[in-house]
Every structure is written in C-alpha cells, then in structure tokens.
Amino acid sequence: MAPMTDSSTASSPAAQSAAQPPVALTIAGSEATGGAGAQADLKTFQELGVFGSLALTCIVSFDPAAEWGHRLFPVPQDVLREQLEAITAAHALDAVKIGMLGSPETIATTAEVLAGLQPRHLVLDPVLICKGQEPGAALDTDEALKARILPLATFVTPNHFESLSLSGMDEISTVEHLEEAARRIHETSGAVVLAKGGVRLSGPEAVDVYYDGTTLEVLAEPKVGEVPVAGAGCTLAAAVAAELAKGAEPLEAARAAKAFVSAGIRQRLSSRAPFDSLWQGGAAAER
Ligand code: PXL
C-alpha cells in the first residue's frame, strides 16, 4: 500500500474537533435484515451521538422458506476474543451493551473479558430466546446467562418472557405484577431494572417499570398496535447504554430510551417479512 502523504489526515490533532463523542461497545449478534441485534444497536448509538463499536457473537439469518425461523451461525470463540481485544485496546469504553450471546461458550468468553474490564455501565438485554425460537430450546444458554452475565450487569432490560424467567413468577398480567417482577430482579441481580410490559399487558398503553432499589417509576406511552415490532428490545437497551455513556442518570436514561423507542415504533418500517422493524431514525424524523 502506498504511504499516506497528506498531513491533514483524520488522525492528526488539527483535524479533530475538541469534543469527542462518548464510546460504547455492543456485544451482540447480527440480524441480517437489519431490524434487530447489532444493526439496531449501532444505528441507535449513532442517532444518539455515541461512537459505536461491535464485538459480533453470532449471525442470525431468518429463513423466509420456513416461517422466518432462526438460522444461527456462531462466531468462533477465538474470533470473539480477538474482537474484544482490539476494541478494548483501542477505546476507553463509556458503556457496554450486551445483546444476544447465543451459547454457553460465548457467555463464558464474554464473562471472562467483562470481569477483567469492569465497565462502569454494563447494560444487559437478557435475550433468553428471540421471536421464532422454541422456549426451552436454549435452556443451558439461559442458565449460563443468569449465572455468569447477570451478576455483572449494572442495568437490565428484561421483556415479559424474560421477566417471568428472571423473577420466578408464574404470571405477569398487570402493572402490579410487573412492579413485583422488577423488584425481585433487582434484589437478585443488584442491577437497575427496566422491565418491559410492551404489548403483553392489556390496556391502551405500553407500560415499562423502572426500579433501581429506591425509585420505582411506571413509564407509559400509547400502544401502537398490538403486535411486537422487531428491534424494540435491542434498541431500548442500546439507547439506555448510549444515554448512560453520555452521562445521564439511570432514570433519565430510561425515560429518554423509552421516548426514542416509541418514536421508532411509530415510524416503523414494513417489509415483505411478516413483522415490522423499528426505525431508529424515527425520533429525528419527528423532531
Ligand atoms: O430481538 C432479539 C434479537 C437479538 N439479537 C439478534 C436477533 C434477535 C431476534 O431475532 O436475531 C441477533
């Protein structure tokens, strides 16, 4: 390769603006259609003014010929380790978000690296199963996530199914149940909890419960339809991570993330797939 001769390259101090963006890392899987996973995380970071980096854990390609079920290709452990090595050598991370890890091996590798890194903000979207996966198909992965990653999290964003699993409750069908789940998950994990009711609780509003051990707040926005939108969970956790990276307090981060997701759902993208995808440009479009 020819040597660079231009002295005004981006790496020269003169070319840098004074204010550097915060830097966040997502450890997540690729969802090829772009609705969920790492794609949703990086788009969210960018929209919210945060520089995003990515350690890819697996590649999910939905199968249009088999009811859009998951085809999952795991990234080899040494490749995951090398990505994390490069990222942590390059950046001081302001926040880390964890999405789909997908296997007990990936969970073990991620837990080892995070234990050494001890990030100030570690936002866990506890992806136990994703849409189209059979409950129970990944029990060992679920157990490993609870045992190895949950104790490291500073902020956790379980959906309805994950709240049942993490709280041990048999039923979450009211806001009071969701509040109880948030309290229980906080007690066992020590993390700030944003438990998502989404469209799973009946009523005209999509309700999430925030609990940090002191403050309990019910966050509600009008529902947009009754069908979940792909990428909403990934985007919510990524937005929380972005806001924390920028210095927000956890409750502020939760409120801002909920508003960002609600706009993205209102402005969602429809496609030839049987689900709509959240549009991370929605909040900017509504401004
Ligand atoms: O929405 C959960 C999720 C997270 N990450 C990846 C996914 C999905 C759901 O499809 O594919 C990579």
Coordinates of C-alpha atoms and ligand atoms in Angstrom, one line a residue:
M1 CA 0.0 0.0 0.0
A2 CA 1.3 3.5 -0.8
P3 CA 2.4 5.5 2.2
M4 CA 0.0 8.4 3.2
T5 CA 1.5 11.7 2.4
D6 CA -1.4 14.0 3.3
S7 CA -0.5 15.5 6.7
S8 CA -4.1 16.6 7.4
T9 CA -5.5 13.1 7.9
A10 CA -8.2 12.5 10.5
S11 CA -5.6 11.2 13.0
S12 CA -3.8 14.5 13.2
P13 CA -4.8 16.6 16.2
A14 CA -5.6 19.6 14.0
A15 CA -8.3 17.6 12.2
Q16 CA -10.1 16.5 15.4
S17 CA -12.9 18.6 16.8
A18 CA -12.5 19.5 20.5
A19 CA -15.5 17.4 21.7
Q20 CA -15.0 13.7 21.3
P21 CA -18.1 11.6 21.4
P22 CA -18.6 9.0 24.1
V23 CA -17.7 5.5 23.0
A24 CA -20.0 2.4 23.6
L25 CA -19.5 -1.2 22.8
T26 CA -22.2 -3.7 21.9
I27 CA -21.5 -7.4 22.2
A28 CA -24.3 -8.8 20.1
G29 CA -25.4 -10.9 17.2
S30 CA -26.1 -9.8 13.6
E31 CA -29.7 -10.0 12.5
A32 CA -29.2 -9.8 8.7
T33 CA -32.4 -8.0 7.7
G34 CA -31.3 -5.1 9.9
G35 CA -34.2 -4.9 12.3
A36 CA -32.7 -6.2 15.5
G37 CA -29.4 -7.2 17.0
A38 CA -26.1 -5.4 16.4
Q39 CA -27.5 -3.4 13.4
A40 CA -30.2 -1.9 15.7
D41 CA -27.6 -1.2 18.4
L42 CA -25.1 0.6 16.1
K43 CA -27.9 2.7 14.5
T44 CA -29.1 3.6 17.9
F45 CA -25.7 4.7 19.1
Q46 CA -25.2 6.8 16.0
E47 CA -28.6 8.5 16.3
L48 CA -27.9 9.4 19.9
G49 CA -24.5 10.8 19.3
V50 CA -22.4 7.9 20.6
F51 CA -19.5 6.3 18.7
G52 CA -20.3 2.6 18.4
S53 CA -18.0 -0.4 18.4
L54 CA -19.1 -4.1 18.0
A55 CA -18.0 -7.5 19.0
L56 CA -20.1 -9.9 17.0
T57 CA -21.2 -13.1 18.7
C58 CA -23.3 -14.8 16.1
I59 CA -25.0 -14.3 12.8
V60 CA -28.8 -14.8 12.6
S61 CA -30.4 -15.2 9.1
F62 CA -34.1 -15.7 9.2
D63 CA -35.4 -18.4 6.9
P64 CA -38.1 -17.0 4.6
A65 CA -38.9 -20.5 3.4
A66 CA -39.5 -21.8 7.0
E67 CA -41.8 -19.2 8.6
W68 CA -38.9 -16.8 9.1
G69 CA -37.4 -19.1 11.8
H70 CA -33.9 -18.6 13.0
R71 CA -30.8 -19.9 11.3
L72 CA -27.9 -19.2 13.7
F73 CA -24.2 -19.3 12.9
P74 CA -22.0 -18.8 16.0
V75 CA -18.8 -16.8 15.7
P76 CA -15.8 -18.9 16.9
Q77 CA -14.6 -18.1 20.4
D78 CA -11.1 -17.0 19.3
V79 CA -12.7 -14.6 16.8
L80 CA -14.9 -13.1 19.5
R81 CA -11.9 -12.8 21.9
E82 CA -9.8 -11.1 19.2
Q83 CA -12.6 -8.5 18.5
L84 CA -12.8 -7.7 22.2
E85 CA -9.0 -7.5 22.4
A86 CA -8.9 -4.9 19.6
I87 CA -11.8 -2.9 20.9
T88 CA -10.6 -2.7 24.5
A89 CA -7.0 -1.9 23.3
A90 CA -8.4 1.0 21.2
H91 CA -11.1 2.5 23.4
A92 CA -11.8 3.6 26.9
L93 CA -15.5 2.5 26.9
D94 CA -18.1 4.7 28.4
A95 CA -20.7 1.9 28.3
V96 CA -21.1 -1.7 27.2
K97 CA -24.4 -3.2 26.0
I98 CA -24.9 -7.0 25.8
G99 CA -27.4 -8.4 23.4
M100 CA -27.6 -12.0 22.0
L101 CA -24.8 -14.2 23.1
G102 CA -26.4 -17.4 21.9
S103 CA -24.4 -20.1 23.5
P104 CA -22.8 -21.1 26.9
E105 CA -19.3 -20.8 25.3
T106 CA -19.9 -17.3 24.1
I107 CA -21.3 -16.4 27.6
A108 CA -18.1 -17.8 29.2
T109 CA -15.8 -15.8 26.9
T110 CA -17.8 -12.6 27.4
A111 CA -17.9 -13.1 31.2
E112 CA -14.2 -13.5 31.4
V113 CA -13.4 -10.4 29.4
L114 CA -16.0 -8.3 31.2
A115 CA -14.8 -9.4 34.6
G116 CA -11.3 -8.0 33.7
L117 CA -12.8 -4.9 32.1
Q118 CA -15.3 -4.0 34.8
P119 CA -17.2 -1.3 32.8
R120 CA -18.9 1.5 34.7
H121 CA -22.1 0.9 32.8
L122 CA -23.0 -2.7 31.6
V123 CA -26.5 -2.8 30.1
L124 CA -27.8 -6.3 29.7
D125 CA -30.7 -7.1 27.3
P126 CA -31.1 -10.6 28.6
V127 CA -32.0 -12.2 25.3
L128 CA -33.2 -15.6 26.5
I129 CA -35.0 -16.6 23.3
C130 CA -35.9 -14.4 20.4
K131 CA -39.0 -14.4 18.3
G132 CA -39.4 -17.7 16.4
Q133 CA -37.2 -19.7 18.8
E134 CA -38.7 -22.5 20.8
P135 CA -38.9 -21.8 24.5
G136 CA -36.7 -24.5 26.2
A137 CA -34.5 -24.9 23.1
A138 CA -31.8 -22.9 24.8
L139 CA -32.1 -23.7 28.5
D140 CA -28.4 -24.2 29.1
T141 CA -27.8 -20.8 27.5
D142 CA -30.4 -19.2 29.7
E143 CA -28.9 -20.7 32.8
A144 CA -25.4 -19.6 31.8
L145 CA -26.6 -16.0 31.2
K146 CA -28.2 -15.9 34.6
A147 CA -25.2 -17.3 36.4
R148 CA -22.3 -15.6 34.6
I149 CA -23.6 -12.3 33.0
L150 CA -26.5 -11.1 35.1
P151 CA -24.3 -10.6 38.2
L152 CA -22.0 -8.3 36.2
A153 CA -24.8 -6.1 34.8
T154 CA -25.5 -2.6 36.2
F155 CA -28.7 -2.2 34.2
V156 CA -31.0 -4.9 32.9
T157 CA -33.9 -4.7 30.4
P158 CA -36.0 -7.9 30.5
N159 CA -39.1 -8.3 28.3
H160 CA -42.2 -10.0 29.5
F161 CA -41.0 -13.6 29.0
E162 CA -37.5 -12.8 30.5
S163 CA -39.2 -11.1 33.5
L164 CA -41.1 -14.3 34.2
S165 CA -37.9 -16.3 33.9
L166 CA -35.7 -14.0 36.0
S167 CA -38.3 -13.3 38.7
G168 CA -39.5 -16.8 39.1
M169 CA -43.1 -15.5 38.9
D170 CA -45.9 -17.6 37.3
E171 CA -47.8 -14.8 35.9
I172 CA -47.3 -11.1 34.9
S173 CA -50.6 -9.8 33.6
T174 CA -50.9 -6.5 35.5
V175 CA -48.7 -3.4 36.2
E176 CA -48.6 -4.5 39.8
H177 CA -47.2 -7.9 38.7
L178 CA -44.6 -6.2 36.6
E179 CA -43.6 -4.0 39.5
E180 CA -43.1 -7.1 41.7
A181 CA -41.0 -8.7 38.9
A182 CA -38.8 -5.6 38.7
R183 CA -38.3 -5.6 42.5
R184 CA -37.4 -9.3 42.5
I185 CA -35.0 -9.0 39.6
H186 CA -33.3 -6.0 41.3
E187 CA -33.0 -8.0 44.5
T188 CA -31.3 -10.9 42.8
S189 CA -29.1 -9.0 40.4
G190 CA -28.4 -5.7 42.2
A191 CA -28.9 -4.0 38.8
V192 CA -31.2 -1.2 37.9
V193 CA -34.2 -2.9 36.2
L194 CA -36.4 -1.7 33.3
A195 CA -39.0 -4.4 33.0
K196 CA -40.9 -4.2 29.7
G197 CA -44.6 -4.9 29.5
G198 CA -44.8 -3.7 25.9
V199 CA -47.9 -5.1 24.2
R200 CA -48.1 -8.1 26.5
L201 CA -50.1 -6.3 29.2
S202 CA -53.7 -5.4 28.2
G203 CA -54.8 -1.8 28.0
P204 CA -54.2 1.2 25.7
E205 CA -50.6 1.9 26.9
A206 CA -47.2 0.1 26.5
V207 CA -46.0 0.1 30.1
D208 CA -42.5 -0.5 31.4
V209 CA -41.4 -0.5 35.0
Y210 CA -38.2 1.1 36.2
Y211 CA -36.8 0.2 39.6
D212 CA -33.3 1.0 41.0
G213 CA -33.8 -0.1 44.6
T214 CA -35.1 3.2 45.7
T215 CA -37.2 4.8 42.9
L216 CA -40.0 2.9 41.2
E217 CA -41.5 4.6 38.1
V218 CA -44.0 3.3 35.6
L219 CA -43.2 4.6 32.1
A220 CA -46.2 4.5 29.8
E221 CA -46.7 5.5 26.2
P222 CA -49.8 4.9 24.0
K223 CA -49.5 1.5 22.3
V224 CA -49.0 1.5 18.5
G225 CA -50.9 -1.7 17.5
E226 CA -50.9 -4.9 19.5
V227 CA -48.1 -6.7 17.6
P228 CA -44.5 -6.5 18.8
V229 CA -42.1 -4.7 16.5
A230 CA -38.7 -6.3 15.7
G231 CA -35.8 -4.5 17.3
A232 CA -37.7 -2.7 20.0
G233 CA -35.9 -4.6 22.8
C234 CA -32.4 -4.2 21.3
T235 CA -33.0 -0.5 20.6
L236 CA -34.3 0.2 24.1
A237 CA -31.2 -1.3 25.8
A238 CA -28.8 0.3 23.3
A239 CA -30.5 3.7 23.9
V240 CA -30.1 3.2 27.7
A241 CA -26.4 2.4 27.1
A242 CA -26.0 5.5 24.9
E243 CA -27.6 7.8 27.4
L244 CA -25.5 6.4 30.3
A245 CA -22.4 6.8 28.1
K246 CA -23.3 10.5 27.7
G247 CA -23.5 10.8 31.5
A248 CA -27.3 10.5 32.1
E249 CA -28.6 9.2 35.4
P250 CA -30.2 5.8 35.1
L251 CA -33.8 7.1 35.4
E252 CA -33.2 9.9 32.9
A253 CA -31.6 7.2 30.6
A254 CA -34.7 5.0 30.9
R255 CA -37.1 7.8 30.1
A256 CA -35.1 9.0 27.1
A257 CA -34.7 5.5 25.8
K258 CA -38.5 4.8 26.1
A259 CA -39.2 8.0 24.1
F260 CA -36.6 7.1 21.4
V261 CA -38.2 3.6 21.1
S262 CA -41.7 4.9 21.0
A263 CA -40.8 7.2 18.1
G264 CA -39.0 4.4 16.3
I265 CA -42.1 2.2 16.7
R266 CA -44.4 5.0 15.4
Q267 CA -42.2 5.4 12.4
R268 CA -41.6 1.6 11.9
L269 CA -40.5 0.0 8.6
S270 CA -42.8 -2.6 7.0
S271 CA -41.3 -5.1 4.6
R272 CA -42.1 -8.4 2.9
A273 CA -41.3 -10.1 6.2
P274 CA -44.3 -10.8 8.4
F275 CA -43.1 -8.3 11.0
D276 CA -42.3 -4.6 11.1
S277 CA -39.0 -3.2 12.2
L278 CA -38.3 -0.3 14.5
W279 CA -36.8 2.7 12.6
Q280 CA -34.0 4.3 14.7
G281 CA -34.4 7.4 12.6
G282 CA -37.9 7.9 13.9
A283 CA -37.1 10.3 16.7
A284 CA -35.1 12.5 14.4
A285 CA -38.0 12.4 11.8
E286 CA -40.5 13.6 14.4
R287 CA -38.3 16.5 15.6
Ligands
PXL1 O1 -34.7 -9.3 19.4 C1 -33.7 -10.1 19.9 C2 -32.6 -10.4 19.0 C3 -31.3 -10.0 19.3 N1 -30.3 -10.3 18.6 C4 -30.4 -11.0 17.4 C5 -31.6 -11.4 17.0 C6 -32.8 -11.1 17.8 C7 -34.1 -11.6 17.3 O2 -34.3 -12.0 16.2 O3 -31.7 -12.1 15.8 C8 -29.1 -11.2 16.6

